[in-house]
Structures are given as C-alpha cells and as structure tokens.
Coordinates of C-alpha atoms in Angstrom, one line a residue:
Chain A
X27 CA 164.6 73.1 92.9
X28 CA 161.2 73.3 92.0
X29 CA 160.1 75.3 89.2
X30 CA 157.1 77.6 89.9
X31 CA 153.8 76.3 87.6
X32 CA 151.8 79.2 85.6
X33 CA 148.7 80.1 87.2
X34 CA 146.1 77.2 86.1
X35 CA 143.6 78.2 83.2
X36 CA 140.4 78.2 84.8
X37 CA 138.1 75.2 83.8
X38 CA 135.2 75.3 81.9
X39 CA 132.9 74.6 85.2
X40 CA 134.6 77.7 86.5
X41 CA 134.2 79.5 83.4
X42 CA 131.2 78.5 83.5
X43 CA 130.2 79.3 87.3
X44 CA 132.1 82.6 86.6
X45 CA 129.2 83.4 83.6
X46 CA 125.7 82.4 84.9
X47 CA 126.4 84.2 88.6
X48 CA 123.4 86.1 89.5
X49 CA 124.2 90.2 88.8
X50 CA 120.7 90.7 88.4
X51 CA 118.8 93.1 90.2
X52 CA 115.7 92.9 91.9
X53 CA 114.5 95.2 89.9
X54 CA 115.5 93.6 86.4
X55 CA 114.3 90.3 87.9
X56 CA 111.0 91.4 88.4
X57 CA 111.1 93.1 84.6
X58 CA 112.5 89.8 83.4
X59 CA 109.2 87.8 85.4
X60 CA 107.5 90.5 83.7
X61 CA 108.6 89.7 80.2
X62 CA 108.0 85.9 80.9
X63 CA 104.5 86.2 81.6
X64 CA 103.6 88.5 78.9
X65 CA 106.0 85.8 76.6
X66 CA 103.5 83.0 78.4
X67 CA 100.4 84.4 77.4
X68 CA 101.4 85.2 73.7
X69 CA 102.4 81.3 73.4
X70 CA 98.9 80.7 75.1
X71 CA 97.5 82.5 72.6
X72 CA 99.5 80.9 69.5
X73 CA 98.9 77.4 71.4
X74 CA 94.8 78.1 71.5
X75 CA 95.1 79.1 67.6
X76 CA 96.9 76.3 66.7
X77 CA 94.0 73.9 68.9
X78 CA 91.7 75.9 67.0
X79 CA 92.9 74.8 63.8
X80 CA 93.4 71.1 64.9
X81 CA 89.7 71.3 66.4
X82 CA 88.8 72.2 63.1
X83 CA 90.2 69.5 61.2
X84 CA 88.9 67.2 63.4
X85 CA 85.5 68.4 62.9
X86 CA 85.7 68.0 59.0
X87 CA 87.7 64.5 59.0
X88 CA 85.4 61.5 58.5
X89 CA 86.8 59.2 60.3
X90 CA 86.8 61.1 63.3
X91 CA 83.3 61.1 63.3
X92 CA 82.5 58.8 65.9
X93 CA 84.3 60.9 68.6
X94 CA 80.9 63.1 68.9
X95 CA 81.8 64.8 72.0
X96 CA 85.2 65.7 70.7
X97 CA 83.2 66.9 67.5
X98 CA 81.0 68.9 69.6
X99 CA 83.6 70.2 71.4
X100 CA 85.5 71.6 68.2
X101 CA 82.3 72.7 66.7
X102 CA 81.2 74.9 69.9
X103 CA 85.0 76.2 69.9
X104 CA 85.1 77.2 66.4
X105 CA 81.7 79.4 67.0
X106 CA 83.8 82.1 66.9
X107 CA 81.0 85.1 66.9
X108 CA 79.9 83.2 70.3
X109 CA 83.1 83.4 71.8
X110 CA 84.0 86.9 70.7
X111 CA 80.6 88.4 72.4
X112 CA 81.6 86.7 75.6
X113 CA 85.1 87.4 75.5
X114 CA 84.0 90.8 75.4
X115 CA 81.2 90.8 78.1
X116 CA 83.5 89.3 80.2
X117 CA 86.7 91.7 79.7
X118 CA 83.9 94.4 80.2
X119 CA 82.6 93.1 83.7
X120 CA 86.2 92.1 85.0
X121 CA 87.6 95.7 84.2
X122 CA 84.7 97.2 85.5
X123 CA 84.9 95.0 88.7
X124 CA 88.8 96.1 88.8
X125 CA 88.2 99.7 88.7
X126 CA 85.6 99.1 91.5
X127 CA 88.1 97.4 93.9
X128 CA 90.8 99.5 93.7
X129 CA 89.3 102.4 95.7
X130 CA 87.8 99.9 98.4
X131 CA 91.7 98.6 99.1
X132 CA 93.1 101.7 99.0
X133 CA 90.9 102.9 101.6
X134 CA 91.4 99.7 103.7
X135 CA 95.1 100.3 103.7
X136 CA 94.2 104.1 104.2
X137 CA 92.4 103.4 107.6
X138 CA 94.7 100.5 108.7
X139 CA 95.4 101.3 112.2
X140 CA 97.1 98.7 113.2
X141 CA 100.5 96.6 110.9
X142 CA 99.7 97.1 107.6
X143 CA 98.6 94.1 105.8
X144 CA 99.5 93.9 101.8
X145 CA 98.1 90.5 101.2
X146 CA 94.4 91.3 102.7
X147 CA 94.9 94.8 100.5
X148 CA 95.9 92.8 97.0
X149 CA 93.4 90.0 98.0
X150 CA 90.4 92.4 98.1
X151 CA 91.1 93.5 94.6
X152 CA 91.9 89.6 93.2
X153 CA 88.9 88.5 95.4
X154 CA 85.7 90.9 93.7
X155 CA 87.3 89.8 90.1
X156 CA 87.0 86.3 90.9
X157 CA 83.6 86.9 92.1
X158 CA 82.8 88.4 88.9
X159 CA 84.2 85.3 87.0
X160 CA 82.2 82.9 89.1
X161 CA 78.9 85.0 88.7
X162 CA 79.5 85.0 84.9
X163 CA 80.0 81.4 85.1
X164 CA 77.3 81.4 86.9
X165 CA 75.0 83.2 85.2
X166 CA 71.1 81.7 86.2
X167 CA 71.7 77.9 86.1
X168 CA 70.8 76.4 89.4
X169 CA 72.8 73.1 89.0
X170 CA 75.8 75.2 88.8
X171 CA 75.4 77.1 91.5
X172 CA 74.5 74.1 93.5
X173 CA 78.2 72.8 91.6
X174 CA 79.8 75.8 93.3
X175 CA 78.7 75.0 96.4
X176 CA 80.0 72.2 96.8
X177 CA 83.1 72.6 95.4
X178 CA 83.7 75.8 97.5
X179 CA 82.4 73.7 100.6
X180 CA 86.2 71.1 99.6
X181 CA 88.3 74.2 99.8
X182 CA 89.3 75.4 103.0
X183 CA 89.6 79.5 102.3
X184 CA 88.4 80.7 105.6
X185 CA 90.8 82.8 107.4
X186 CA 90.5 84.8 111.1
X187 CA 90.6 88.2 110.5
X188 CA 92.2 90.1 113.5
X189 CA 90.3 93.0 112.6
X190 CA 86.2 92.8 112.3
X191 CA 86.5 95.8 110.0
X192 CA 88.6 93.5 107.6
X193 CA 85.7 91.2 107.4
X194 CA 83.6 94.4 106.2
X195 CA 85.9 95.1 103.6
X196 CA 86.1 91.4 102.2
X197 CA 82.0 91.2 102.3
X198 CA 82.1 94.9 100.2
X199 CA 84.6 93.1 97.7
X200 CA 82.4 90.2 97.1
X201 CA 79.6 92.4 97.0
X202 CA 81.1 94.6 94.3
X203 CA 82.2 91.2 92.4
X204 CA 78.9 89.9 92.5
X205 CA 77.1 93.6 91.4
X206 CA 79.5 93.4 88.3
X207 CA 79.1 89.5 87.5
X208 CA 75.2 90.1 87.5
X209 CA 76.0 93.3 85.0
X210 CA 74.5 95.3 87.7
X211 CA 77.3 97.9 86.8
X212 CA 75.3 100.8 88.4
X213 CA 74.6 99.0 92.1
X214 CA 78.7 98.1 91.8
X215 CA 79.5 101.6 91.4
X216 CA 77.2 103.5 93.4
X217 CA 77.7 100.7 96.5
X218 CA 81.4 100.9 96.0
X219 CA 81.4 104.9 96.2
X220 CA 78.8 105.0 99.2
X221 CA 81.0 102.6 101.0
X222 CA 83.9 103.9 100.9
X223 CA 82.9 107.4 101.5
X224 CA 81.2 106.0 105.1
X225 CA 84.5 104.2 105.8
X226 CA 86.4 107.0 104.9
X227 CA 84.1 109.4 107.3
X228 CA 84.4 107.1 110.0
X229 CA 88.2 107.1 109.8
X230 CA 88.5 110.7 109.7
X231 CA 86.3 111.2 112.5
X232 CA 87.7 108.3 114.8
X233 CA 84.3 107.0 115.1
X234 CA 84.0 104.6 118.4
X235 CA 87.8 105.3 119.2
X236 CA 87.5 105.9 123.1
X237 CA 89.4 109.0 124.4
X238 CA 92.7 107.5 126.3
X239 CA 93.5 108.9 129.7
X240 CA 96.2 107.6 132.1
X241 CA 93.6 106.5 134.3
X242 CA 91.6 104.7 131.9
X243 CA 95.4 102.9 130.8
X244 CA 95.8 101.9 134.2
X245 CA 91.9 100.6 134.2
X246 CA 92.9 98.6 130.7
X247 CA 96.1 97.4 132.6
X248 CA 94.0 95.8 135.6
X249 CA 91.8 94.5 133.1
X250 CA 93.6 92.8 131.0
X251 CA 96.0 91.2 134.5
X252 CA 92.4 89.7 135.7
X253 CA 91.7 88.4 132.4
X254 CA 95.2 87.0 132.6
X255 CA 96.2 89.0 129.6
X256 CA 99.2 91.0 130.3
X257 CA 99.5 93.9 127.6
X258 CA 101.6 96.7 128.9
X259 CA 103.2 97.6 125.8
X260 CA 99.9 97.6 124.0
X261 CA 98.5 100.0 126.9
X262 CA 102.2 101.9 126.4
X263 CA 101.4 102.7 123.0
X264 CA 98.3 104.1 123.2
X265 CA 100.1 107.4 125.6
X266 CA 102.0 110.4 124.9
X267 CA 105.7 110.5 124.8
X268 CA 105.5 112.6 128.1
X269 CA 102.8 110.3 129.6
X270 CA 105.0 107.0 128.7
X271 CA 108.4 108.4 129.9
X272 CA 106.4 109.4 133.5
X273 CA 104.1 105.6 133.2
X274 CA 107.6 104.0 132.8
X275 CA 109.7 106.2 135.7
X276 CA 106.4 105.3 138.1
X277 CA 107.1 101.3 136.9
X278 CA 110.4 101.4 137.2
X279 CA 110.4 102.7 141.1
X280 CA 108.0 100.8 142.2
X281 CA 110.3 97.6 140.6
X282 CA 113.1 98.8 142.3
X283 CA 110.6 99.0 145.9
X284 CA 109.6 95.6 145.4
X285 CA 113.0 94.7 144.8
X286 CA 114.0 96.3 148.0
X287 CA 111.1 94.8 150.1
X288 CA 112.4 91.2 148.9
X289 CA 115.8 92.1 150.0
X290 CA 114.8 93.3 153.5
X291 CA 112.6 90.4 154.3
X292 CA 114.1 88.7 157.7
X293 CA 114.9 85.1 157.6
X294 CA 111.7 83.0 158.6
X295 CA 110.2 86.7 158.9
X296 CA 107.2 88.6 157.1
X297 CA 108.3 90.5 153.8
X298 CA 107.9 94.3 154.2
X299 CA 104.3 95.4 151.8
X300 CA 104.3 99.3 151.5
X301 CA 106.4 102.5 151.5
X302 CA 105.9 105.6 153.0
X303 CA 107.2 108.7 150.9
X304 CA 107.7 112.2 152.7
X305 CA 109.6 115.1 151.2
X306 CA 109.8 117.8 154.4
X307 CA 112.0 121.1 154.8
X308 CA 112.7 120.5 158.6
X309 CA 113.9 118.1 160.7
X310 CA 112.8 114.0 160.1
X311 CA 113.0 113.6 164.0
X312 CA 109.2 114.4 164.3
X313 CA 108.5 111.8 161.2
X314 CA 110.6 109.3 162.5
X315 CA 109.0 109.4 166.1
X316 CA 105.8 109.2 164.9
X317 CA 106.7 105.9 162.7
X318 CA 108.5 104.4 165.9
X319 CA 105.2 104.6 167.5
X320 CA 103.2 102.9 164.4
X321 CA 102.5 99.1 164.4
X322 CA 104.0 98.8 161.0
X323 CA 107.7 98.7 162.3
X324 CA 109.0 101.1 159.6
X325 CA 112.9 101.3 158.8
X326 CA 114.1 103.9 157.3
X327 CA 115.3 103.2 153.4
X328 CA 117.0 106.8 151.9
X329 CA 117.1 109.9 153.1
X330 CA 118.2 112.1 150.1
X331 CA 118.1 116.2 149.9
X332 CA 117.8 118.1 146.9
X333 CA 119.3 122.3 146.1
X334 CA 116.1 123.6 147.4
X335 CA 116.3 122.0 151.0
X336 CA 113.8 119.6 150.4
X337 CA 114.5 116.1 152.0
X338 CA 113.2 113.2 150.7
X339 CA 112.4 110.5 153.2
X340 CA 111.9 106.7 152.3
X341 CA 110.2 104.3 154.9
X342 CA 109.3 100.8 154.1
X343 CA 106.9 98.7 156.5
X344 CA 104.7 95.7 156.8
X345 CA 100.9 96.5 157.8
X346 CA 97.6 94.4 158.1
X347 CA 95.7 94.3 155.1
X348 CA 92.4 96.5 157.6
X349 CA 95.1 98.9 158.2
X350 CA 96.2 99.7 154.3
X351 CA 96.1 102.2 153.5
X352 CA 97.2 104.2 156.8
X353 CA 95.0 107.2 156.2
X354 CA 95.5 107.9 160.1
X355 CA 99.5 107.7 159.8
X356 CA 99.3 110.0 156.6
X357 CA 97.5 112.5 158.0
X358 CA 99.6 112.5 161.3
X359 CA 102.7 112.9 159.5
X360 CA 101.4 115.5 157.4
X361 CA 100.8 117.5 160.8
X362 CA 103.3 116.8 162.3
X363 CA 105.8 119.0 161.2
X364 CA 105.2 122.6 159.5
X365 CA 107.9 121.1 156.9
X366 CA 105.8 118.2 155.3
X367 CA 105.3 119.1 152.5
X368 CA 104.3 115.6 150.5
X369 CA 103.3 112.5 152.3
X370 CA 102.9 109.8 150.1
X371 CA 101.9 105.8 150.3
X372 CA 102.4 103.1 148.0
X373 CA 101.5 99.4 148.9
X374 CA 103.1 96.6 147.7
X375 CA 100.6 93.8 148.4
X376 CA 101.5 90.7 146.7
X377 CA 104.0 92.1 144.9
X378 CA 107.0 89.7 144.3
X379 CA 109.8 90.2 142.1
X380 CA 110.2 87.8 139.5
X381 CA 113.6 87.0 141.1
X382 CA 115.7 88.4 143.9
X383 CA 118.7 90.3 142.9
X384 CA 120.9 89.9 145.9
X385 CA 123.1 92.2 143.9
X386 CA 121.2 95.6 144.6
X387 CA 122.3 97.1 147.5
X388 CA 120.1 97.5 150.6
X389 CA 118.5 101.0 150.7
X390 CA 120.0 102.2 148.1
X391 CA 117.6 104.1 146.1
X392 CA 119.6 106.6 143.9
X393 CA 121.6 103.6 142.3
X394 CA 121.1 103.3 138.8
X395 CA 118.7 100.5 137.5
X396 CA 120.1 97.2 137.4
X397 CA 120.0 95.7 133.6
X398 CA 117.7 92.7 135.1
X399 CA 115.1 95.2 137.2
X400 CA 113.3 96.4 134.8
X401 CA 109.1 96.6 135.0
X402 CA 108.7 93.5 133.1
X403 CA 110.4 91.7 135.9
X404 CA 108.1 92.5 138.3
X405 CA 105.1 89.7 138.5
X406 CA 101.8 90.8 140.4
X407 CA 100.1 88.2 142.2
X408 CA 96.9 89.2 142.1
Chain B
X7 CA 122.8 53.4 77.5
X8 CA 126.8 54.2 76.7
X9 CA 126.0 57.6 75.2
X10 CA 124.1 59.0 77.7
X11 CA 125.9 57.6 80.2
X12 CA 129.1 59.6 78.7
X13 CA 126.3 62.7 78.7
X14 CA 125.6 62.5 82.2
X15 CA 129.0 61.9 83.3
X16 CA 130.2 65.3 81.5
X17 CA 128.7 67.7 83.1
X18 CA 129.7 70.5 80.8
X19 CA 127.4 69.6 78.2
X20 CA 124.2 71.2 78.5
X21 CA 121.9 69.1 79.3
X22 CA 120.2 68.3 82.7
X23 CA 117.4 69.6 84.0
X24 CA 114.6 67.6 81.4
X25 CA 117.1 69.4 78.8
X26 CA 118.4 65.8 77.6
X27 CA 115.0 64.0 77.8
X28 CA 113.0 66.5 75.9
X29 CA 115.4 66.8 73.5
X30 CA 115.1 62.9 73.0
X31 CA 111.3 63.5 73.1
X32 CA 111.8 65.7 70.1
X33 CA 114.3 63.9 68.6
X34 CA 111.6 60.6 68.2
X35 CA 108.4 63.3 67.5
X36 CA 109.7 64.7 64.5
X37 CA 111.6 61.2 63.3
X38 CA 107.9 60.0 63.2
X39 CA 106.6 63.3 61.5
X40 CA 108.7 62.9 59.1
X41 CA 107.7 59.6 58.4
X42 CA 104.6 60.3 58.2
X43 CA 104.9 63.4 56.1
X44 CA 107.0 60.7 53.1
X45 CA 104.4 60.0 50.3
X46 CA 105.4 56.4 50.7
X47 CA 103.5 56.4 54.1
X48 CA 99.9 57.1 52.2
X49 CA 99.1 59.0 55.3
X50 CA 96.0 61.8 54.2
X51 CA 96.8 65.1 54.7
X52 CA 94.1 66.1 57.2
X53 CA 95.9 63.6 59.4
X54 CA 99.4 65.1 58.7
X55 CA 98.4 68.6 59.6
X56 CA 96.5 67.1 62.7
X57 CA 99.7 65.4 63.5
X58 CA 102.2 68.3 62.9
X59 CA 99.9 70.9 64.4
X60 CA 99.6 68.4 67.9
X61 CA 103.3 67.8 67.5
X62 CA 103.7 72.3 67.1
X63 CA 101.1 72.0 70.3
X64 CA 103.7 69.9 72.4
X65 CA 106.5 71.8 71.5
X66 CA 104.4 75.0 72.8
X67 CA 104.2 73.3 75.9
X68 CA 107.3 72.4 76.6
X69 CA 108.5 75.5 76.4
X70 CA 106.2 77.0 78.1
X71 CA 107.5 74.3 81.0
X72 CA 110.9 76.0 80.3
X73 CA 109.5 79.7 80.7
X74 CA 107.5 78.8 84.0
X75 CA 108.9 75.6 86.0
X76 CA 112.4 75.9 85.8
X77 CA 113.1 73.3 84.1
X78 CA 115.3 73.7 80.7
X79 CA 113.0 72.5 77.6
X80 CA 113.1 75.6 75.7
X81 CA 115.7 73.9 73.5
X82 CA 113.2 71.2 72.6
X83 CA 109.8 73.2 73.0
X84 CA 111.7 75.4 70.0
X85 CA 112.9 72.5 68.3
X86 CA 109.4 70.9 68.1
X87 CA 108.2 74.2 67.7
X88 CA 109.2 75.2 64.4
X89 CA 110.3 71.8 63.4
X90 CA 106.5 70.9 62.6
X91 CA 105.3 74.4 61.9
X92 CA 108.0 74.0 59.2
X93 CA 107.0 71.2 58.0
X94 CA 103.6 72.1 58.0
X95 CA 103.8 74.5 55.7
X96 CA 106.0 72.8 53.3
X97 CA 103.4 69.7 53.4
X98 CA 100.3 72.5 52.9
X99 CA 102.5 73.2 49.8
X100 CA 102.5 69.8 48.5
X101 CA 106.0 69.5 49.4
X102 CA 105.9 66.6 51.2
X103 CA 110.1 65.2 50.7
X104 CA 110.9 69.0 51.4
X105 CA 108.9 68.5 54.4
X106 CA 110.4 65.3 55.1
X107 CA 114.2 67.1 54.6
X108 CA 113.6 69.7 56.9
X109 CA 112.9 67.5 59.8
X110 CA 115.7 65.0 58.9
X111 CA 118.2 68.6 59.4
X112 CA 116.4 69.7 62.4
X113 CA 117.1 66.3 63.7
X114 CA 120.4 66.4 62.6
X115 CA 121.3 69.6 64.0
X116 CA 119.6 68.7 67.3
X117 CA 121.6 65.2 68.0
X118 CA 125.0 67.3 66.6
X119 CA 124.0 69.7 70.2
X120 CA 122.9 66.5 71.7
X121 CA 126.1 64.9 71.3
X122 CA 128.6 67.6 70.6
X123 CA 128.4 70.9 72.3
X124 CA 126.2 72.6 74.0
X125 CA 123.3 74.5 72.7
X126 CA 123.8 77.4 71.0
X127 CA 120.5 79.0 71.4
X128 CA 121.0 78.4 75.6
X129 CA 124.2 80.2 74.9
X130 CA 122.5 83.6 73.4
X131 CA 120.0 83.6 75.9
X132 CA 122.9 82.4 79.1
X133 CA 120.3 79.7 79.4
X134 CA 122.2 77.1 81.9
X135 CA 120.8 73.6 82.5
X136 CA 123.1 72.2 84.4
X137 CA 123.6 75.2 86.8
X138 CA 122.9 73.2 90.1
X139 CA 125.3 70.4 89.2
X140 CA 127.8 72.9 88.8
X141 CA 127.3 74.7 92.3
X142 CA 126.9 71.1 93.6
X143 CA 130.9 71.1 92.4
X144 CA 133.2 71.5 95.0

C-alpha cells in the first residue's frame, strides 16, 4: 500500500509567481506612474548637469579643439545667464497659457450636448501650450517659420470634428497659445475671458436650438427617410417621456397594421393599404352597411368594447391611390349613426413589413406584441 | 557561451528582459574605466572625468530605460551610475588605485549577482525581470 507523499513545497517559480501578482490598485498604479515621472525628470535633470559638466571639459581640453561645432555647442550651453532668462520667459508664457486654457475646456465640456468627449477637452489645454512653445521657438525668424511649415505640412493632425463648435474651441486654443507665445499676455487674457463668456451666454440661452414639436419630429423623420437617413432614435430623444411613450404606442400599432395587411393579402391578390378606425356607442350595422357599399372591399378586423359602452371598430381595405384618403366615406360614417363618435383613417401605402410573421394571428388586435414586430421592423418604401 | 547558456536556461535567476545584457554592458564599461583611471595608463585627467562622467551619463540612461520602457536595466543603470560617479570623485581626489579598487568591487559584486543569485536591489524594490517567462510557465 501506498504511502501518502507530503504536500510538495512550492517551487521557487511559484514562490515566485505567488510574490510579483498584481495587488495593486488603480489608484496606487497611477500614484506609482506618478512617482516615476517625477523620478524621470529628476534623473533628466542630474543627466543635463552631468552633460553640462562634460560639455565643459570639452570646451577647455586642447585636443578637442578641432571639434568646433561640438565646442560651440558646449560653449552656448554653459551660457548659463542665457539659459536661465529663457528658462524663465518660457515657464512664465507656458503657465500663463495654462491658466488661459483651462477655463476654455471647462466650458467646452460645460456646453457639450452631445457624448462627452475627454480627449478633445485635455487636447485644448495640451494644444494652446504647444502653441506657446512653437511661437517662442518661433519668435521673428522667417526661415523658421517657413521650417514649421513644412514640417507641420509631414504630419497628418487633422481630425473631423463632429461638432463645428469643437472647431471654434480648437481655433480659440491656438489663438490663446499664440497670444501667450507672442507675450501678448493681455490679448490672451482678455480674448480668453470674452470668449468664454459668449460661449457661455449662448449655452445658457440655447441660442439657434429650434423649439421641438411632435410635428416638427415627424417633419425631421420624413426628412431624414428621403435623404435615406433613417434616425428614429435620434428624433426619439429629442421628446418628452409622455410624447415618446405615445410616438412609440402610435409606431407600434401601425407595425402591428402593416403586419396584419401582409397577412390578409389573398394569394395572387392585391395587399390591403388602409384602416378605417370607428369607436360608436350604437349599433355597427349602419357602419358596416355603409362599408359593404364602398369600392374598398373592407373586412372587418376587431371589434372590441370598453366599460363605458364604447365599441371600437377595426376595418381594413384596399383603395385607389385618387381615392385616399376617403374624405367622402369619413364623413358618411361619421353621419351615419348618432353613435360615431371617432372616425379615423390611417393608410398604409407602401408599407411592407420587413418580414411576414405568419405567427400573428389574423385580426387579432389586442394580442400582445410579438418580440420580432416591433417599429424598427417595419421598412417604408417610399 | 556555456555560462550564459546555463543563465538562460535557469530561469530563476534574474535576469531577462535586457537585465543580463546591460549588466554585461556595465560589467565591460567600468572594466575599461578602471583601466583607464590606473596611473600606468598615462590617460590625462580631463579625459578621465570626460570618460567617467559619459560612462555616469549611460548609466542615467539606462535606467531611465528601466523606469519608462519596461525593460529591467535599473540594476545596471545603478551600477554604472554610481560605479563612475564613485570613481570620479576618488580620481578628482588624486586617488586614482582607490578609484581603480572601487570599480574592480563593483564589478565583483555585479558578476557574484550575475552568476549567483539574483539581484538584491530587484529584490527591495519586487523588481522582476523575468516575470513573463514565468507566466509563460505552465
């Protein structure tokens, strides 16, 4: 019989696995990225000292002599009252140009309407500082602006901005940028605060911002299906609750009529194209008599009553396209019968369901939605 | 080509990722610096410091490479480091064979971790160089 082994001591790869698993939060990781870039630029710093100090030597030794441009090189670096008086010119404009940015993207992401956008927001601050450098750089030599140019014309940095006002707020940052490069500290600041005050008024007041109606959604809608653009949940968006939950219950009947019209569509015959609605407190003989005498060859879908007496009354038909919509039929039915109390028509012209669901029963209106008849399967033709 | 062949093949020691070729890299910088610092070389001092303050330069670098580009120099970039500042100031000092001895120990010390263990100072700081080999293990 087989003694039973101790448990294996784990081995040093384990051990080892065990010991450099990640328990590290996001949080301490971004501290720790922290620490290492501050750690980076303090070796920068000691490595640029310690270049100094070679650049130096080099300078003095004689028989480095004939290197003149490495000479030169070490002589302009070690001009240290130079350095230090542009060192601080530039820390001066590139704070300045910093403090100047901020409020422009924190009003962009303040009058964002649509998905906020953090890079565009973080780019307009890095983007005016970089102008700053490059103007500084700059300063009023010609060959290097003509230098700039073309190395800016090599880099492909253009990018589509969904929204025009973006491209404002990228123009203000360079503009700011720029103002500070120059030392024009005062334009910077008084363009940056007269900006963002205008942007800031316009936000507040909805400026341009057309006042949305249901009829003006259904406009968009028709729009946007000619255009071949179809946007209903952008058009959705812009409505009420109240106004969406009745948009969607109109959608969803009508889906569930054009389902209905597909399904009662004779073999080798024409597809039925509208509906007749009537709600009436009497009797539907009347109705019906006068629909037996129409062309359209209505049949009768639901009939469904409510506690108040009120019958609802479903027809569907096929008529001419001269003959929609039946203002003649309306109006008969609405006479005909002290009990009619809503006539209503709803055409369904080149209307096709995406596809047939041969599971929905015939007529049957008060059914629950089937999971595939919703709106968005319901193409228009038009 | 036996050594490191038995160093690559053990994959506990600590030294993949550019760890082992730095460390090499080091290893041969300061050998020369040390030559150079003897008296028997006749090498003029503003070339030594030029030479021990480019060799304190690269050692900056490389571990500025270990900070940034995960790879795991910082061993050598240290070793460098304060090998030639070390020996810098010793040679400044007209100490040129205490110069001399304090790069043959740092050499020392750095092919005793080369060959031996791991690194001690990737130890204290849970440094691991040869982290993806071990979650390569099955």
């Amino acid at each position: 019989m087989r003694s039973m082994s101790p448990p294996l001591a784990p081995s040093p790869i384990e051990l080892q696995r065990k010991n450099d698993e990640p328990a590290l939060k996001p949080r301490v990781q971004r501290i720790v990225q922290v620490c290492k870039m501050l750690t980076y630029f303090v070796l920068v710093g000691l490595g640029a000292r310690i270049l100094q100090e070679i650049l130096q030597e080099v300078s003095s030794t004689t028989y480095l002599a004939e290197f003149s441009r490495v000479s030169g090189m070490a002589a302009n670096i070690i001009d240290v009252n130079k350095n230090a008086d542009d060192l601080l010119i530039t820390l001066f404009a590139l704070i300045i140009t910093f403090v100047l940015s901020v409020p422009v993207a924190w009003v962009h992401s303040l009058t964002k309407t649509s998905a906020p956008d953090p890079s565009l927001t973080q780019t307009l601050v890095v983007l005016s500082v970089i102008v700053a450098g490059v103007m500084l750089l700059l300063e009023d030599n010609l060959a290097r602006a003509f230098s700039l140019v073309g190395v800016v014309a090599a880099v492909r940095y253009r990018n589509n901005l969904i929204d025009p006002k973006d491209a404002a707020y990228v123009f203000l940052s360079l503009a700011l940028g720029m103002a500070c490069g120059l030392q024009a500290y005062h334009v910077g600041l008084l363009l940056c605060f007269f900006a963002c005050a205008i942007l800031l008024v316009l936000w507040v007041f909805h400026a341009g911002a057309p006042t949305v109606g249901e009829g003006q959604l259904v406009e968009l809608l028709k729009g946007n299906e000619k255009k071949g653009k179809r946007t209903p949940a952008e058009a959705m968006a812009w409505l009420t609750a109240d106004a969406r939950e009745r948009v969607e219950a109109e959608l969803e009947l009508q889906s569930r009529y054009i389902m209905l019209a597909a399904q009662h569509q004779s073999k080798g015959g024409k597809r039925p194209n509208c509906v007749v609605t009537v709600k009436t407190t009497g009797s539907p003989d009347a109705i019906n008599e006068h629909l037996d005498d129409h062309r359209g060859k209505w049949e009768l879908l639901d009939s469904r009553g409510d506690e108040n007496g009120v019958t609802t009354l479903d027809y569907l038909g096929r008529l001419g396209k001269k003959h929609t919509p039946p203002a003649k039929l309306l109006e008969r039915l609405r006479s005909c019968d002290p009990g009619v109390t809503h006539v209503e028509f709803r055409s369904l012209r080149k209307m096709v369901p995406e596809k047939a669901n041969p599971d929905l029963p015939e007529g049957d209106l008060s059914s629950p939605a089937e999971p595939g008849t919703s709106p968005a399967d319901v193409r228009s033709t038009h | 080509m036996k050594l490191i062949e038995r160093i690559v093949q053990r994959p506990e020691r600590n030294v993949g990722r550019g760890d082992f070729a730095t460390r090499l890299l080091a290893t041969f910088v300061l050998g020369a610096l040390v030559v150079t610092v003897m008296p028997q070389a006749n090498v003029e001092f503003p070339m030594i410091k030029i030479s021990l303050l480019a060799a304190t330069e690269v050692g900056l670098i490389t571990l500025m490479l270990g900070l940034f580009l995960d790879t795991k120099t910082h061993y050598a970039g240290l070793q460098m480091f304060l090998g030639s500042l070390a020996m810098f100031w010793l040679a400044r000092r007209q100490l040129p064979w205490a110069a001399a001895a304090v790069g043959v120990a740092i050499i020392a010390v750095g092919i005793i971790n080369l060959v031996t263990r791991r690194s001690r100072f990737n130890q204290v700081f849970n440094l691991s160089s040869i982290r993806e080999v071990i979650e390569s293990t099955p």
